[in-house]
Coordinates of N, CA and C in Angstrom, one line a residue:
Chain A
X22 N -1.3 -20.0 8.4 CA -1.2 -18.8 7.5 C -1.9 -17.6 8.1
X23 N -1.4 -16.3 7.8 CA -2.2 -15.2 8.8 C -3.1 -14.6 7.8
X24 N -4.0 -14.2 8.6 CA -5.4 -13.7 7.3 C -5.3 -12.3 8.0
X25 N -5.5 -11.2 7.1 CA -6.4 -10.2 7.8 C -7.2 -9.4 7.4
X26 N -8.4 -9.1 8.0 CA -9.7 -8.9 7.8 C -10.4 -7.2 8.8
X27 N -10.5 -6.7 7.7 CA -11.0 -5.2 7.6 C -12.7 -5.2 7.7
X28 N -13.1 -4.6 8.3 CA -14.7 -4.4 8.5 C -15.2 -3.0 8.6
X29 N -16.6 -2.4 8.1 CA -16.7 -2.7 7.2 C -16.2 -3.0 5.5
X30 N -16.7 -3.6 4.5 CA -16.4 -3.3 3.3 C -16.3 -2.1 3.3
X31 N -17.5 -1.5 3.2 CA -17.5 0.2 2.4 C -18.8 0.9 4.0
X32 N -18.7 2.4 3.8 CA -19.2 3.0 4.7 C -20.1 3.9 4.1
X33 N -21.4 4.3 4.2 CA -21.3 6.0 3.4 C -22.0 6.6 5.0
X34 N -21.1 7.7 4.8 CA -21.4 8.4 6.6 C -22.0 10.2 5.7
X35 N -22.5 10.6 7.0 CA -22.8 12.2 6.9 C -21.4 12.6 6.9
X36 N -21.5 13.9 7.1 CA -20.3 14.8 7.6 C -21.0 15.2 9.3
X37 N -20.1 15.2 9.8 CA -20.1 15.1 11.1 C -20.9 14.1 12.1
X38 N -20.2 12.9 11.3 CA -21.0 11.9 12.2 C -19.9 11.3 12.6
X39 N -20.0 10.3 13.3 CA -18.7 9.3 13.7 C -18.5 8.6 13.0
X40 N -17.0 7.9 13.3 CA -16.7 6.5 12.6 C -15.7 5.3 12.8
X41 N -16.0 4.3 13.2 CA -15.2 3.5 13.5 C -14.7 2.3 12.4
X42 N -13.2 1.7 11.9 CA -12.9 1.2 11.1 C -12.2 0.1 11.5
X43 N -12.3 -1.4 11.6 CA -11.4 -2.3 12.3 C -10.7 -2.8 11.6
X44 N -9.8 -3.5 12.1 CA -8.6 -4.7 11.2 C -8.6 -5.6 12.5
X45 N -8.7 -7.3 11.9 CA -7.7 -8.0 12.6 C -7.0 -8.8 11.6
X46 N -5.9 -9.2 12.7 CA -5.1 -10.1 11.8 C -5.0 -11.8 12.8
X47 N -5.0 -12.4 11.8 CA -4.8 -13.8 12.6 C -4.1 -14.7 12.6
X48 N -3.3 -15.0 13.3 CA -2.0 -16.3 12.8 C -0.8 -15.5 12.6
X49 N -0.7 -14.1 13.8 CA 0.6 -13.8 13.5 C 0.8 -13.0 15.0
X50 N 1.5 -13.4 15.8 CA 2.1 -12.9 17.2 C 2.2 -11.5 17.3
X51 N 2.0 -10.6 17.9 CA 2.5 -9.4 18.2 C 3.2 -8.6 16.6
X52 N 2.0 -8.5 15.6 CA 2.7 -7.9 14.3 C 2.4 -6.1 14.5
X53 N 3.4 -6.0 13.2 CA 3.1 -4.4 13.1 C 2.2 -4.5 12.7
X54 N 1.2 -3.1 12.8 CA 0.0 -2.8 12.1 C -0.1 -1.9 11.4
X55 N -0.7 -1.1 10.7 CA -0.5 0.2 10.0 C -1.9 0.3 9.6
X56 N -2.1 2.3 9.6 CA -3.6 2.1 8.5 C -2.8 3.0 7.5
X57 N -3.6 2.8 5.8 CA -3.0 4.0 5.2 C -4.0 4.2 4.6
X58 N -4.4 5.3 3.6 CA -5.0 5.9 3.0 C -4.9 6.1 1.5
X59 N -6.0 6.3 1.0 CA -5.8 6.2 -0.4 C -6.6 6.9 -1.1
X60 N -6.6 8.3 -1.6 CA -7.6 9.0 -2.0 C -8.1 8.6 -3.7
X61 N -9.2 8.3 -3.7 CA -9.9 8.7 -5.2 C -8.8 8.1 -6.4
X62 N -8.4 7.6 -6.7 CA -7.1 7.9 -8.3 C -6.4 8.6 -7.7
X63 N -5.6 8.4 -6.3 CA -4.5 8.4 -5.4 C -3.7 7.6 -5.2
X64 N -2.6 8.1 -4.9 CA -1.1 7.1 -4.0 C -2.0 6.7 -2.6
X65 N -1.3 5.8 -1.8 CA -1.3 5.4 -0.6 C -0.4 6.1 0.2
X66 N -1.4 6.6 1.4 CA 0.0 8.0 2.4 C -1.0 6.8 3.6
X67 N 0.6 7.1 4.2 CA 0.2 5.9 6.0 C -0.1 6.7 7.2
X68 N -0.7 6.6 7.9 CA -1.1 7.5 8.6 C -1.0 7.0 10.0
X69 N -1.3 5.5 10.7 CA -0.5 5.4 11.8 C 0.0 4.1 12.0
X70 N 1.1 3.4 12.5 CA 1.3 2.4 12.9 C 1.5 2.1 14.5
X71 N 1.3 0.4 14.6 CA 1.4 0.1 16.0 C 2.5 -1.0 16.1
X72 N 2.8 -1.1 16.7 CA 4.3 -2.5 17.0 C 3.4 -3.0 18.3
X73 N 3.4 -2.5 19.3 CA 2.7 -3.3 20.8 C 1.2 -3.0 21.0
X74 N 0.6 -3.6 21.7 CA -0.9 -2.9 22.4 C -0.8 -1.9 22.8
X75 N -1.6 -1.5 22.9 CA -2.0 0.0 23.3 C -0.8 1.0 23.0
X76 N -0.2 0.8 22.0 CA 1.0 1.6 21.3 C 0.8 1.9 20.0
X77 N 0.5 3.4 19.3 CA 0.1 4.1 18.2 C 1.3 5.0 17.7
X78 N 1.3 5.3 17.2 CA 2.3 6.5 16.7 C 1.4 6.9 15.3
X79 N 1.5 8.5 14.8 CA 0.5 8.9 14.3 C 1.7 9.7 13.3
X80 N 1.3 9.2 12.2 CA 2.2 9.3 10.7 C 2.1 10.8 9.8
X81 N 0.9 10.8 10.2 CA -0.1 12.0 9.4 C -1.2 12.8 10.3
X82 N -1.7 13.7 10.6 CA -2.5 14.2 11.0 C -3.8 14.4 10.0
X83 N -4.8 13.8 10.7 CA -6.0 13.7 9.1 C -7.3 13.9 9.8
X84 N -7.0 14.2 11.3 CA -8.2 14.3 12.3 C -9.3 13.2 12.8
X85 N -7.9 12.3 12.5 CA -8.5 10.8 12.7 C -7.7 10.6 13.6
X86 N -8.1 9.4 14.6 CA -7.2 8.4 15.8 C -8.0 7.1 15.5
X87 N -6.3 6.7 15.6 CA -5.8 4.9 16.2 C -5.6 4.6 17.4
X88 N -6.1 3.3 17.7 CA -6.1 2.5 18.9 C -5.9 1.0 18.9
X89 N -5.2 0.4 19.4 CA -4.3 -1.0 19.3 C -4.9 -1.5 20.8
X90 N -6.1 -2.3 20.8 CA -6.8 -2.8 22.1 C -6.6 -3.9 22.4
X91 N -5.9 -4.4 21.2 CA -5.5 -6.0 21.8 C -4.1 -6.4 20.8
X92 N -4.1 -7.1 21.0 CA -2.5 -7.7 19.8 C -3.1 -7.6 18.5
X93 N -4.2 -8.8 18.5 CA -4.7 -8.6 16.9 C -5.5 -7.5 16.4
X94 N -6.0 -6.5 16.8 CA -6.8 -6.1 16.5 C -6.0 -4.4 16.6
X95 N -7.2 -3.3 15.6 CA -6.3 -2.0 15.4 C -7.8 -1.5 14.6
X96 N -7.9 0.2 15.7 CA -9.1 0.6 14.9 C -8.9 1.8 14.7
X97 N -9.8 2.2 13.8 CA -9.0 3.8 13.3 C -10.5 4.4 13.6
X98 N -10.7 5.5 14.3 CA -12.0 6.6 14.1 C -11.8 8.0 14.2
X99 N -12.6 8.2 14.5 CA -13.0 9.7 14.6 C -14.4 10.3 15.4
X100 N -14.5 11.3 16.0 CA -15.4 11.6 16.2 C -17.2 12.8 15.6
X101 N -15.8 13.1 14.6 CA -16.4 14.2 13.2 C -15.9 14.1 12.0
X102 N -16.8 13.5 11.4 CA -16.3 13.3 9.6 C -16.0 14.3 9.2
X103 N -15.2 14.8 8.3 CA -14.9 16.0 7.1 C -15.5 15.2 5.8
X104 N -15.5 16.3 4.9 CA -15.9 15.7 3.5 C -14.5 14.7 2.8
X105 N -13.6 15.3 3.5 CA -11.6 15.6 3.3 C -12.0 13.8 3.6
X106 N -12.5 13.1 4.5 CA -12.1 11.9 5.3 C -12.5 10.7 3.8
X107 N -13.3 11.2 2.9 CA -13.7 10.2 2.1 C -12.3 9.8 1.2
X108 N -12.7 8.1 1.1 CA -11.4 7.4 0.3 C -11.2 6.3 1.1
X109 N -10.5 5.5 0.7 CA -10.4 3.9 0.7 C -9.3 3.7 1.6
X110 N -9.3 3.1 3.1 CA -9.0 3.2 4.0 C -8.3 1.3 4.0
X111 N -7.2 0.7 4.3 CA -6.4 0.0 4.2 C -5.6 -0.6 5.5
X112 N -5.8 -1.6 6.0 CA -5.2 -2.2 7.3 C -3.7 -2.6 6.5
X113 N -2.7 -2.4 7.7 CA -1.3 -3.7 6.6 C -0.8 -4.5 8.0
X114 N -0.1 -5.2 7.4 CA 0.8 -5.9 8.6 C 2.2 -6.1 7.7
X115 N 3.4 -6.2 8.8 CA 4.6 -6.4 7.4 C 5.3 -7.5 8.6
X116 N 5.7 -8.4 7.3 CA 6.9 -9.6 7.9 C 7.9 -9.8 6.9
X117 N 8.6 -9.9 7.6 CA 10.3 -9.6 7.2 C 10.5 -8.9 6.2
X118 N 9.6 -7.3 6.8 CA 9.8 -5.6 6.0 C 9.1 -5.6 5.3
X119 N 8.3 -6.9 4.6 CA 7.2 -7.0 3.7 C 6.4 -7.1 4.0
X120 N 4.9 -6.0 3.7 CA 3.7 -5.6 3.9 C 2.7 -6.1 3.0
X121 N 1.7 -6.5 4.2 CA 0.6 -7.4 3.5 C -0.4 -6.2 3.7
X122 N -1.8 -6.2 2.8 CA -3.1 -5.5 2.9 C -3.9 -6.3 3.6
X123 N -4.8 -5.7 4.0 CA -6.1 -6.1 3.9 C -7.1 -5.6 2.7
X124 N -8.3 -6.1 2.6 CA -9.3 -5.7 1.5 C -9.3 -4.9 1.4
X125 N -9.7 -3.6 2.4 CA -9.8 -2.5 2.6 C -11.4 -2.2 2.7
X126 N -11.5 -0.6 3.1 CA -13.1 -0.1 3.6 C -13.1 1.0 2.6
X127 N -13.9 1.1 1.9 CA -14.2 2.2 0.9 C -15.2 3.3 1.8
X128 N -14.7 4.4 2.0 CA -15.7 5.4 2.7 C -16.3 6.5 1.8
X129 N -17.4 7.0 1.6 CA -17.7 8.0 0.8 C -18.7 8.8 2.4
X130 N -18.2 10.0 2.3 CA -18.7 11.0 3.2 C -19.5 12.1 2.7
X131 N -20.5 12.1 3.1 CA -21.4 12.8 2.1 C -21.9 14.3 3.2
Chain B
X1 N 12.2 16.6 0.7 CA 12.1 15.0 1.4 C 12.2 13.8 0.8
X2 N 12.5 13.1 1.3 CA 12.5 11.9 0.2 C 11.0 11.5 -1.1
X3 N 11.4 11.2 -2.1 CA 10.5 11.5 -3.2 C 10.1 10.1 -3.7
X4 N 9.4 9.9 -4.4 CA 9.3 8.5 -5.2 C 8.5 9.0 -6.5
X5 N 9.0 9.1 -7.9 CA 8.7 9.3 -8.6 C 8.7 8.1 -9.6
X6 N 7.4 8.0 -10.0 CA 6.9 6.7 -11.0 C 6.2 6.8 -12.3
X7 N 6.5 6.5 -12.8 CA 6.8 6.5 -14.7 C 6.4 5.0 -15.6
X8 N 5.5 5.1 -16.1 CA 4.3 6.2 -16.5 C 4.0 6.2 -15.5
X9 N 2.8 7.3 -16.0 CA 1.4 7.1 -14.7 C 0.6 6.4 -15.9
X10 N 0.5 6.1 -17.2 CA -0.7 5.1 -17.6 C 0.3 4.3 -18.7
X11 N -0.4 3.3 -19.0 CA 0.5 2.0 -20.0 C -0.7 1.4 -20.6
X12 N -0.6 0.9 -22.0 CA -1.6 0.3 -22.7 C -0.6 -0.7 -23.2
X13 N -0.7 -2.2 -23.2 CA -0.2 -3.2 -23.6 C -1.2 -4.3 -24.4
X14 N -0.8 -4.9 -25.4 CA -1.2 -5.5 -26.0 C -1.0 -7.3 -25.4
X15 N -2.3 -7.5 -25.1 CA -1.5 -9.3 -24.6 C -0.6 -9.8 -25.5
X16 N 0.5 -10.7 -24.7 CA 1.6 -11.3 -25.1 C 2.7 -10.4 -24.9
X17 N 2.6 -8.8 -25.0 CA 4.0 -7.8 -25.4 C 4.4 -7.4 -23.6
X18 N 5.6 -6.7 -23.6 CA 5.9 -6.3 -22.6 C 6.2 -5.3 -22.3
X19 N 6.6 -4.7 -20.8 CA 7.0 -3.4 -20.5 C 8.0 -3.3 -19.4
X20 N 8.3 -2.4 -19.2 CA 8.7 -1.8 -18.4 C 8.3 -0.4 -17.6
X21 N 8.2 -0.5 -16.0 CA 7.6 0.0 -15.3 C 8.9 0.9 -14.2
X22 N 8.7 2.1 -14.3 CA 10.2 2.7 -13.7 C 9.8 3.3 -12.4
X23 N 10.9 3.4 -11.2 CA 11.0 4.3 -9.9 C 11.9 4.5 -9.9
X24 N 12.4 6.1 -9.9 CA 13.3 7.2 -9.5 C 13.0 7.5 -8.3
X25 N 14.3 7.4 -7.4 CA 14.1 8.1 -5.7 C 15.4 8.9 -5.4
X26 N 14.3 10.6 -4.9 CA 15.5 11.5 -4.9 C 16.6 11.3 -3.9
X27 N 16.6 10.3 -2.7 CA 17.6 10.3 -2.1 C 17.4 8.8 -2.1
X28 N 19.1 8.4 -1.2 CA 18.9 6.3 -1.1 C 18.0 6.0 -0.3
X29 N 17.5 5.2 -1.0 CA 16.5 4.2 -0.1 C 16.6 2.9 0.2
X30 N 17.0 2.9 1.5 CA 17.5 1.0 1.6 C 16.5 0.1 1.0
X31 N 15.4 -0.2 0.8 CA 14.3 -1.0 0.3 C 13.4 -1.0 -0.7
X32 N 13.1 -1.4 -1.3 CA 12.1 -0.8 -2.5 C 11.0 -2.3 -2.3
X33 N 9.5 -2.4 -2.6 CA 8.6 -2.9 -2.6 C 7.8 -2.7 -4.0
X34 N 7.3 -3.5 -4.4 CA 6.4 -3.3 -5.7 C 4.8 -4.2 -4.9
X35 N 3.7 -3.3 -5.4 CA 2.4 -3.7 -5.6 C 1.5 -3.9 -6.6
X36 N 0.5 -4.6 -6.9 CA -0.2 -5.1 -7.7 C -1.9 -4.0 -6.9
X37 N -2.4 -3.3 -7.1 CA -3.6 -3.2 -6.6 C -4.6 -3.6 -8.1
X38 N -5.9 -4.5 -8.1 CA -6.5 -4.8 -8.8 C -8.1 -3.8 -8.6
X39 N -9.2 -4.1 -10.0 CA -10.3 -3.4 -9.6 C -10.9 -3.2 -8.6
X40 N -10.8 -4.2 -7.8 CA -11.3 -4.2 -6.4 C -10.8 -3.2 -5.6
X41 N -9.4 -2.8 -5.4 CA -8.9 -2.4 -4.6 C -7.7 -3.0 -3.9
X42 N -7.6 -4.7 -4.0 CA -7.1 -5.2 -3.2 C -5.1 -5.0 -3.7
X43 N -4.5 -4.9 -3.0 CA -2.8 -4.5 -3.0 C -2.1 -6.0 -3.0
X44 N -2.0 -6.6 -4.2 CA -0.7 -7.6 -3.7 C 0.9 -7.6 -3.6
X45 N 1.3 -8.2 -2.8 CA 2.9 -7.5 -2.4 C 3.4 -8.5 -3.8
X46 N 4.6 -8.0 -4.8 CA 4.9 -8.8 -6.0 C 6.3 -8.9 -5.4
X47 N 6.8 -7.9 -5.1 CA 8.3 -7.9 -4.6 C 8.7 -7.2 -3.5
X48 N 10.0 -7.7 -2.4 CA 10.4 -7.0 -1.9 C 12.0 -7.1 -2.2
X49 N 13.0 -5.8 -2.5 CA 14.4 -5.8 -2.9 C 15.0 -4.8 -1.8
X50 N 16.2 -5.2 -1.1 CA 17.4 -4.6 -0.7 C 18.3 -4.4 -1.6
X51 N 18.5 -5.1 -2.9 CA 19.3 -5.0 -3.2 C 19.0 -5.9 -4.8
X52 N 19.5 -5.7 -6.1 CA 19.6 -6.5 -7.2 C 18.3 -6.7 -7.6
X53 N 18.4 -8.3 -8.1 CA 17.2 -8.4 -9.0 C 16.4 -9.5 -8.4
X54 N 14.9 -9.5 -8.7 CA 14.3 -11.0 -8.3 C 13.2 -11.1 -9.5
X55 N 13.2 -12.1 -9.9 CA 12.4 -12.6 -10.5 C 10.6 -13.6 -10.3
X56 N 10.0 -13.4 -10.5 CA 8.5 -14.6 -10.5 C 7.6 -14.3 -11.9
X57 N 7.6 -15.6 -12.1 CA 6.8 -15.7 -13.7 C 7.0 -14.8 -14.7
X58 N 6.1 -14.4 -14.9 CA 6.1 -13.4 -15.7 C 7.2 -12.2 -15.5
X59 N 6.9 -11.7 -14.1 CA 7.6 -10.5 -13.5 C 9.1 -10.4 -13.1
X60 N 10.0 -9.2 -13.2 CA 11.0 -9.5 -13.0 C 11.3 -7.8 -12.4
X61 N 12.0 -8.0 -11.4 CA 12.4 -6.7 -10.7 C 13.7 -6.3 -10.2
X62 N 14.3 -4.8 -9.9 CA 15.5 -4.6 -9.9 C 15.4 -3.5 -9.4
X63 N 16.6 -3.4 -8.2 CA 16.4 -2.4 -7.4 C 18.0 -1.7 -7.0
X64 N 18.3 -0.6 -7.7 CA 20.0 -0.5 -7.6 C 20.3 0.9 -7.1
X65 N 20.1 0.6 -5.3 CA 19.8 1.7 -4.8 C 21.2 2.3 -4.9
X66 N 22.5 2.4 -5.4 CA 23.4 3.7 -5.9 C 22.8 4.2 -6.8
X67 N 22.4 4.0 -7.9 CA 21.9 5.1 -8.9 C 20.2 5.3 -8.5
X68 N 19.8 5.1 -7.3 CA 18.1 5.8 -6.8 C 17.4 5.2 -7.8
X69 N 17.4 3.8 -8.2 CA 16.0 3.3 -9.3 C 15.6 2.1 -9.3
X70 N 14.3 1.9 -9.7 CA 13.8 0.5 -9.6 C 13.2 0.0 -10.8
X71 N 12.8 -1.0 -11.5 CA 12.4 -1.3 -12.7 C 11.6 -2.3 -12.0
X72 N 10.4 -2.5 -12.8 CA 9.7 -3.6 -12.7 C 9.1 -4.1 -14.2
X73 N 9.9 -4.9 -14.8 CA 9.8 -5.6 -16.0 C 8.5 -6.8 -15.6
X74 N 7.5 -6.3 -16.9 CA 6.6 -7.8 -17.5 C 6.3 -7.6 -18.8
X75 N 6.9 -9.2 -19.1 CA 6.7 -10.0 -20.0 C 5.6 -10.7 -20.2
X76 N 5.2 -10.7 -21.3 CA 4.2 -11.6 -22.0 C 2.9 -10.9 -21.0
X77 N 1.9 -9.6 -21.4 CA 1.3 -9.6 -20.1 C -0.1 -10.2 -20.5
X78 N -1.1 -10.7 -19.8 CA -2.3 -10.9 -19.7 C -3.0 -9.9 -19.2
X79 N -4.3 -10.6 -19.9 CA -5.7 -9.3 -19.1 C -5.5 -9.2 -17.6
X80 N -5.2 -10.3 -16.9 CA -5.4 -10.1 -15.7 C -4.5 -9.2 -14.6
X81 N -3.3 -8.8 -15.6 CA -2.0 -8.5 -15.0 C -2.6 -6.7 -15.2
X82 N -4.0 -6.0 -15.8 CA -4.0 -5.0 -15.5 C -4.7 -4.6 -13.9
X83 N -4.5 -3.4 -14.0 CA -4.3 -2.4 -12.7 C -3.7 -1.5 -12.5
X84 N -3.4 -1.1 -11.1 CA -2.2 -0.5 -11.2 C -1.0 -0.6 -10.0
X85 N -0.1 -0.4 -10.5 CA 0.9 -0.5 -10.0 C 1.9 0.4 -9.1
X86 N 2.1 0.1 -7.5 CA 2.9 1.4 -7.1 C 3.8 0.6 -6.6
X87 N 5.1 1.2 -6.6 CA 6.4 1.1 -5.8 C 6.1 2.1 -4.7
X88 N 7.3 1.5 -3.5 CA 7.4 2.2 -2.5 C 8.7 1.6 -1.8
X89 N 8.9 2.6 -1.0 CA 10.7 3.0 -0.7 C 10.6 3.0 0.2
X90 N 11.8 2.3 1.5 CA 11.9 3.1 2.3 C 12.7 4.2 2.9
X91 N 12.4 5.5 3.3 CA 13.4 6.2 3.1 C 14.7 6.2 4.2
X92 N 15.6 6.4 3.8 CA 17.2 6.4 4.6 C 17.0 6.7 5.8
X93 N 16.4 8.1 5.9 CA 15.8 8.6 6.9 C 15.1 8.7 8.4
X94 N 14.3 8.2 7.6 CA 12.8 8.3 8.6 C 12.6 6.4 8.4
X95 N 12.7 5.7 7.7 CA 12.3 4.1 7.5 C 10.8 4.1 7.0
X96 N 10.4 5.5 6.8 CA 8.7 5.0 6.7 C 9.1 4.8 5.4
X97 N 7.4 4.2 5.0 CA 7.6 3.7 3.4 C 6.9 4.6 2.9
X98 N 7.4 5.3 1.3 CA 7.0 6.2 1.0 C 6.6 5.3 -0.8
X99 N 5.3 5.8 -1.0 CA 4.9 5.5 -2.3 C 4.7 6.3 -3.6
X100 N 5.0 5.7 -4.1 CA 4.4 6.7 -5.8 C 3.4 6.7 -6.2
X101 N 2.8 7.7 -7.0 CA 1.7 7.8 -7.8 C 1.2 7.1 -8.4
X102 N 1.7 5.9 -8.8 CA 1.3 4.6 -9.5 C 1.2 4.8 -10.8
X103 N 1.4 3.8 -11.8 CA 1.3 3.6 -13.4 C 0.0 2.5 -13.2
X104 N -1.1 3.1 -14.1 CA -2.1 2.4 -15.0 C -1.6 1.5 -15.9
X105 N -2.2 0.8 -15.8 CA -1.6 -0.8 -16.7 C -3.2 -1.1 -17.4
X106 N -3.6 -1.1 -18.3 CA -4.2 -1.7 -19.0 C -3.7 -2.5 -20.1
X107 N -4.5 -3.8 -19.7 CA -3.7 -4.8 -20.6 C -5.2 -5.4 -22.1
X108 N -4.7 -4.9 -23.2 CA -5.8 -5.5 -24.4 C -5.5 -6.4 -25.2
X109 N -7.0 -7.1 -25.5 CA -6.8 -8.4 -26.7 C -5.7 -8.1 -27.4

């Protein structure tokens, strides 16, 4: 069965600090990846996906970057928080067009 | 651009009674998806439709992309079946999946 697993749970960062957010997934070959976003008592808007390694494509511009370093694994950062970056941040994977979550990282940026 | 418009945005149900949960999409959308996100946060996938209807337990869903709309019927609901609820589409277009605002589901004694 494929698991996949988001780290950390929750963040609370400055504004202008860095940040790094991971996903892996396990027990599934070369999957798509995706991060999406989810503001406050918000919809979910997607922001990048990956199909191969080291292959991103960027959905949204939010002054954040994706990076795909291995098959399983996909991390989302930044090198300067905005206030804008806080909200609940989401790994997916989809098989056969159906999209699985992960737990997700709750970020509050202070 | 392609739109996904979701109806309600809140629901109060009484355990045992039922509803209905609606998506209007301004253009076709080959796919429609339904989610469960709970207190936590966490998103479960309930359905995925190309086409007609699918049913599980309680839940029952319908997706009839000539007339742009999706229904997600539940029956008999439980406390646990609150949250909230978003559909998402994908568009003709572009294939990304586009989501709605979601409907509040609170489910009481």
């Amino acid at each position: 069965a494929q698991t996949i697993h988001q780290w950390p749970v929750a963040e609370i960062k400055a504004v202008g600090s860095p940040l790094s957010l991971g996903c892996t997934i396990k027990g599934k070959s070369s999957p798509n990846l995706y991060w999406y976003w989810q503001a406050t008592g918000g919809t979910l808007q997607q922001l990048f996906y990956s199909i191969t390694v080291g292959q991103v494509e960027s959905v949204v511009q939010l002054n954040l970057s994706a990076s795909r370093p291995k098959d399983d694994q996909f991390i989302l950062s930044t090198e300067k928080l905005l206030l804008s970056h806080s909200g609940f941040y989401l790994c997916a994977w989809d098989s056969a067009e159906t999209l699985y979550f992960g737990s997700g990282t709750r970020l509050t940026v202070l | 651009g392609d739109q996904v418009e979701q109806s309600p945005s809140a629901l109060s149900l009484h355990e045992g009674t039922g509803s209905a949960l609606r998506c209007n999409f301004t253009t076709t959308m080959r796919a429609v998806q339904w989610f469960q996100q709970n207190s936590r946060g966490s998103l479960i996938n309930l359905f995925y439709l190309a086409s007609g209807t699918k049913e599980n337990g309680r839940l029952k869903s319908t997706f009839n992309s000539k007339e742009s709309y999706s229904t997600l019927h539940i029956r008999d609901a439980q406390l646990e079946d609150s949250g909230t609820y978003f559909c998402a589409a994908e568009g003709g277009n572009t294939g990304k999946l586009i989501f709605g605002l979601g409907t509040t589901l609170q489910v009481q004694p």
